[in-house]
Amino acid sequence: MLQTLLQRGTIGGELADLFFLPDPRREGLASHRVVTVVGMGLPGRLGSPGLGLLVRELCWTLGHIGKKRLATVLIGAGQNNMPVADAVEAWVRGIKLAITGADA
């Protein structure tokens, strides 16, 4: 299903584009879960500032639709990407911005 949505252009890849799908398992707790696909921009171009923006938009949106938990991989810290410490810092900055709206 994801491949079809990508091929049709339904799911975008622009930085911080969010696309939500119901959890396909549809049993127990899964019936209340969503799967979120997040655009990361052009391949090889995601840096710390962009990752912070991506995380801010993801966390702000999930909070405003009533989600209280997030499970994810450490986006930005894969092979040939930014160091883990930089990715963690961008994640923390993005979460803080989503909650407080302030960068300072």
mmCIF file with all atom_site columns, C-alpha atoms in Angstrom:
data_model
loop_
_atom_site.group_PDB
_atom_site.id
_atom_site.type_symbol
_atom_site.label_atom_id
_atom_site.label_alt_id
_atom_site.label_comp_id
_atom_site.label_asym_id
_atom_site.label_entity_id
_atom_site.label_seq_id
_atom_site.pdbx_PDB_ins_code
_atom_site.Cartn_x
_atom_site.Cartn_y
_atom_site.Cartn_z
_atom_site.occupancy
_atom_site.B_iso_or_equiv
_atom_site.pdbx_formal_charge
_atom_site.auth_seq_id
_atom_site.auth_comp_id
_atom_site.auth_asym_id
_atom_site.auth_atom_id
_atom_site.pdbx_PDB_model_num
ATOM 1   C CA . MET A 1 1   ? 0.000  0.000  0.000  1.00 0.00 ? 1   MET A CA 1
ATOM 2   C CA . LEU A 1 2   ? 2.800  2.458  0.835  1.00 0.00 ? 2   LEU A CA 1
ATOM 3   C CA . GLN A 1 3   ? 4.453  1.811  -2.508 1.00 0.00 ? 3   GLN A CA 1
ATOM 4   C CA . THR A 1 4   ? 1.220  2.611  -4.352 1.00 0.00 ? 4   THR A CA 1
ATOM 5   C CA . LEU A 1 5   ? 0.704  5.821  -2.369 1.00 0.00 ? 5   LEU A CA 1
ATOM 6   C CA . LEU A 1 6   ? 4.281  6.883  -3.138 1.00 0.00 ? 6   LEU A CA 1
ATOM 7   C CA . GLN A 1 7   ? 3.965  6.073  -6.841 1.00 0.00 ? 7   GLN A CA 1
ATOM 8   C CA . ARG A 1 8   ? 0.719  8.053  -7.115 1.00 0.00 ? 8   ARG A CA 1
ATOM 9   C CA . GLY A 1 9   ? 2.330  11.044 -5.397 1.00 0.00 ? 9   GLY A CA 1
ATOM 10  C CA . THR A 1 10  ? -0.104 10.873 -2.487 1.00 0.00 ? 10  THR A CA 1
ATOM 11  C CA . ILE A 1 11  ? 2.782  10.743 -0.037 1.00 0.00 ? 11  ILE A CA 1
ATOM 12  C CA . GLY A 1 12  ? 5.224  13.610 -0.523 1.00 0.00 ? 12  GLY A CA 1
ATOM 13  C CA . GLY A 1 13  ? 8.874  13.684 0.367  1.00 0.00 ? 13  GLY A CA 1
ATOM 14  C CA . GLU A 1 14  ? 9.321  17.393 1.080  1.00 0.00 ? 14  GLU A CA 1
ATOM 15  C CA . LEU A 1 15  ? 10.970 18.177 4.396  1.00 0.00 ? 15  LEU A CA 1
ATOM 16  C CA . ALA A 1 16  ? 8.521  17.693 7.290  1.00 0.00 ? 16  ALA A CA 1
ATOM 17  C CA . ASP A 1 17  ? 5.614  16.576 5.069  1.00 0.00 ? 17  ASP A CA 1
ATOM 18  C CA . LEU A 1 18  ? 3.490  14.306 7.245  1.00 0.00 ? 18  LEU A CA 1
ATOM 19  C CA . PHE A 1 19  ? 1.220  11.520 6.031  1.00 0.00 ? 19  PHE A CA 1
ATOM 20  C CA . PHE A 1 20  ? -0.863 9.461  8.455  1.00 0.00 ? 20  PHE A CA 1
ATOM 21  C CA . LEU A 1 21  ? -2.203 5.939  8.018  1.00 0.00 ? 21  LEU A CA 1
ATOM 22  C CA . PRO A 1 22  ? -4.137 3.767  10.466 1.00 0.00 ? 22  PRO A CA 1
ATOM 23  C CA . ASP A 1 23  ? -2.061 0.941  11.930 1.00 0.00 ? 23  ASP A CA 1
ATOM 24  C CA . PRO A 1 24  ? -2.790 -2.016 9.625  1.00 0.00 ? 24  PRO A CA 1
ATOM 25  C CA . ARG A 1 25  ? -2.813 -4.531 12.489 1.00 0.00 ? 25  ARG A CA 1
ATOM 26  C CA . ARG A 1 26  ? -6.193 -3.233 13.728 1.00 0.00 ? 26  ARG A CA 1
ATOM 27  C CA . GLU A 1 27  ? -6.280 -5.388 16.846 1.00 0.00 ? 27  GLU A CA 1
ATOM 28  C CA . GLY A 1 28  ? -6.161 -4.363 20.485 1.00 0.00 ? 28  GLY A CA 1
ATOM 29  C CA . LEU A 1 29  ? -4.094 -1.226 21.029 1.00 0.00 ? 29  LEU A CA 1
ATOM 30  C CA . ALA A 1 30  ? -3.130 -1.115 17.360 1.00 0.00 ? 30  ALA A CA 1
ATOM 31  C CA . SER A 1 31  ? -6.625 0.098  16.484 1.00 0.00 ? 31  SER A CA 1
ATOM 32  C CA . HIS A 1 32  ? -5.745 3.450  18.114 1.00 0.00 ? 32  HIS A CA 1
ATOM 33  C CA . ARG A 1 33  ? -2.287 3.757  16.591 1.00 0.00 ? 33  ARG A CA 1
ATOM 34  C CA . VAL A 1 34  ? -1.225 5.599  13.475 1.00 0.00 ? 34  VAL A CA 1
ATOM 35  C CA . VAL A 1 35  ? 1.731  5.098  11.188 1.00 0.00 ? 35  VAL A CA 1
ATOM 36  C CA . THR A 1 36  ? 3.299  8.393  10.138 1.00 0.00 ? 36  THR A CA 1
ATOM 37  C CA . VAL A 1 37  ? 5.455  8.811  7.066  1.00 0.00 ? 37  VAL A CA 1
ATOM 38  C CA . VAL A 1 38  ? 7.639  11.926 7.336  1.00 0.00 ? 38  VAL A CA 1
ATOM 39  C CA . GLY A 1 39  ? 9.291  13.601 4.359  1.00 0.00 ? 39  GLY A CA 1
ATOM 40  C CA . MET A 1 40  ? 13.028 14.122 4.785  1.00 0.00 ? 40  MET A CA 1
ATOM 41  C CA . GLY A 1 41  ? 13.660 16.295 1.726  1.00 0.00 ? 41  GLY A CA 1
ATOM 42  C CA . LEU A 1 42  ? 16.212 15.540 -0.971 1.00 0.00 ? 42  LEU A CA 1
ATOM 43  C CA . PRO A 1 43  ? 18.273 12.388 -0.401 1.00 0.00 ? 43  PRO A CA 1
ATOM 44  C CA . GLY A 1 44  ? 21.564 13.114 1.322  1.00 0.00 ? 44  GLY A CA 1
ATOM 45  C CA . ARG A 1 45  ? 20.582 16.663 2.295  1.00 0.00 ? 45  ARG A CA 1
ATOM 46  C CA . LEU A 1 46  ? 19.001 16.216 5.745  1.00 0.00 ? 46  LEU A CA 1
ATOM 47  C CA . GLY A 1 47  ? 21.140 18.048 8.293  1.00 0.00 ? 47  GLY A CA 1
ATOM 48  C CA . SER A 1 48  ? 20.687 18.961 11.923 1.00 0.00 ? 48  SER A CA 1
ATOM 49  C CA . PRO A 1 49  ? 18.521 22.100 11.306 1.00 0.00 ? 49  PRO A CA 1
ATOM 50  C CA . GLY A 1 50  ? 16.200 20.191 8.959  1.00 0.00 ? 50  GLY A CA 1
ATOM 51  C CA . LEU A 1 51  ? 15.956 17.269 11.347 1.00 0.00 ? 51  LEU A CA 1
ATOM 52  C CA . GLY A 1 52  ? 14.998 19.643 14.172 1.00 0.00 ? 52  GLY A CA 1
ATOM 53  C CA . LEU A 1 53  ? 12.226 21.078 11.981 1.00 0.00 ? 53  LEU A CA 1
ATOM 54  C CA . LEU A 1 54  ? 11.034 17.608 10.992 1.00 0.00 ? 54  LEU A CA 1
ATOM 55  C CA . VAL A 1 55  ? 10.884 16.494 14.640 1.00 0.00 ? 55  VAL A CA 1
ATOM 56  C CA . ARG A 1 56  ? 9.136  19.720 15.728 1.00 0.00 ? 56  ARG A CA 1
ATOM 57  C CA . GLU A 1 57  ? 6.392  19.272 13.128 1.00 0.00 ? 57  GLU A CA 1
ATOM 58  C CA . LEU A 1 58  ? 6.012  15.557 13.845 1.00 0.00 ? 58  LEU A CA 1
ATOM 59  C CA . CYS A 1 59  ? 5.747  16.008 17.629 1.00 0.00 ? 59  CYS A CA 1
ATOM 60  C CA . TRP A 1 60  ? 3.526  19.108 17.456 1.00 0.00 ? 60  TRP A CA 1
ATOM 61  C CA . THR A 1 61  ? 1.100  17.406 15.077 1.00 0.00 ? 61  THR A CA 1
ATOM 62  C CA . LEU A 1 62  ? 0.965  14.138 17.014 1.00 0.00 ? 62  LEU A CA 1
ATOM 63  C CA . GLY A 1 63  ? 0.309  16.081 20.215 1.00 0.00 ? 63  GLY A CA 1
ATOM 64  C CA . HIS A 1 64  ? -2.503 18.049 18.618 1.00 0.00 ? 64  HIS A CA 1
ATOM 65  C CA . ILE A 1 65  ? -4.255 14.908 17.392 1.00 0.00 ? 65  ILE A CA 1
ATOM 66  C CA . GLY A 1 66  ? -4.095 13.440 20.899 1.00 0.00 ? 66  GLY A CA 1
ATOM 67  C CA . LYS A 1 67  ? -1.187 11.007 20.591 1.00 0.00 ? 67  LYS A CA 1
ATOM 68  C CA . LYS A 1 68  ? 0.887  10.640 23.762 1.00 0.00 ? 68  LYS A CA 1
ATOM 69  C CA . ARG A 1 69  ? 3.552  8.176  22.616 1.00 0.00 ? 69  ARG A CA 1
ATOM 70  C CA . LEU A 1 70  ? 5.985  8.005  19.734 1.00 0.00 ? 70  LEU A CA 1
ATOM 71  C CA . ALA A 1 71  ? 8.094  5.040  18.655 1.00 0.00 ? 71  ALA A CA 1
ATOM 72  C CA . THR A 1 72  ? 10.755 5.729  16.043 1.00 0.00 ? 72  THR A CA 1
ATOM 73  C CA . VAL A 1 73  ? 14.221 4.968  14.846 1.00 0.00 ? 73  VAL A CA 1
ATOM 74  C CA . LEU A 1 74  ? 16.817 7.701  15.321 1.00 0.00 ? 74  LEU A CA 1
ATOM 75  C CA . ILE A 1 75  ? 16.167 9.482  12.038 1.00 0.00 ? 75  ILE A CA 1
ATOM 76  C CA . GLY A 1 76  ? 19.289 11.201 10.755 1.00 0.00 ? 76  GLY A CA 1
ATOM 77  C CA . ALA A 1 77  ? 21.845 8.871  12.311 1.00 0.00 ? 77  ALA A CA 1
ATOM 78  C CA . GLY A 1 78  ? 22.010 6.099  9.734  1.00 0.00 ? 78  GLY A CA 1
ATOM 79  C CA . GLN A 1 79  ? 25.061 4.978  7.818  1.00 0.00 ? 79  GLN A CA 1
ATOM 80  C CA . ASN A 1 80  ? 26.849 7.922  6.114  1.00 0.00 ? 80  ASN A CA 1
ATOM 81  C CA . ASN A 1 81  ? 24.631 10.453 7.905  1.00 0.00 ? 81  ASN A CA 1
ATOM 82  C CA . MET A 1 82  ? 25.181 12.773 10.861 1.00 0.00 ? 82  MET A CA 1
ATOM 83  C CA . PRO A 1 83  ? 26.810 11.517 14.070 1.00 0.00 ? 83  PRO A CA 1
ATOM 84  C CA . VAL A 1 84  ? 24.434 10.026 16.645 1.00 0.00 ? 84  VAL A CA 1
ATOM 85  C CA . ALA A 1 85  ? 25.120 12.898 19.099 1.00 0.00 ? 85  ALA A CA 1
ATOM 86  C CA . ASP A 1 86  ? 24.100 15.477 16.481 1.00 0.00 ? 86  ASP A CA 1
ATOM 87  C CA . ALA A 1 87  ? 20.941 13.566 15.619 1.00 0.00 ? 87  ALA A CA 1
ATOM 88  C CA . VAL A 1 88  ? 19.990 13.246 19.306 1.00 0.00 ? 88  VAL A CA 1
ATOM 89  C CA . GLU A 1 89  ? 20.593 16.983 19.808 1.00 0.00 ? 89  GLU A CA 1
ATOM 90  C CA . ALA A 1 90  ? 18.363 17.804 16.820 1.00 0.00 ? 90  ALA A CA 1
ATOM 91  C CA . TRP A 1 91  ? 15.652 15.486 18.159 1.00 0.00 ? 91  TRP A CA 1
ATOM 92  C CA . VAL A 1 92  ? 15.756 17.093 21.607 1.00 0.00 ? 92  VAL A CA 1
ATOM 93  C CA . ARG A 1 93  ? 15.677 20.581 20.066 1.00 0.00 ? 93  ARG A CA 1
ATOM 94  C CA . GLY A 1 94  ? 12.715 19.628 17.852 1.00 0.00 ? 94  GLY A CA 1
ATOM 95  C CA . ILE A 1 95  ? 10.761 18.095 20.742 1.00 0.00 ? 95  ILE A CA 1
ATOM 96  C CA . LYS A 1 96  ? 11.426 21.170 22.889 1.00 0.00 ? 96  LYS A CA 1
ATOM 97  C CA . LEU A 1 97  ? 10.245 23.485 20.109 1.00 0.00 ? 97  LEU A CA 1
ATOM 98  C CA . ALA A 1 98  ? 7.092  21.425 19.621 1.00 0.00 ? 98  ALA A CA 1
ATOM 99  C CA . ILE A 1 99  ? 6.262  21.679 23.325 1.00 0.00 ? 99  ILE A CA 1
ATOM 100 C CA . THR A 1 100 ? 7.331  25.217 24.132 1.00 0.00 ? 100 THR A CA 1
ATOM 101 C CA . GLY A 1 101 ? 7.433  26.998 20.803 1.00 0.00 ? 101 GLY A CA 1
ATOM 102 C CA . ALA A 1 102 ? 10.668 28.684 21.941 1.00 0.00 ? 102 ALA A CA 1
ATOM 103 C CA . ASP A 1 103 ? 14.185 28.024 20.719 1.00 0.00 ? 103 ASP A CA 1
ATOM 104 C CA . ALA A 1 104 ? 16.025 29.724 23.593 1.00 0.00 ? 104 ALA A CA 1
#
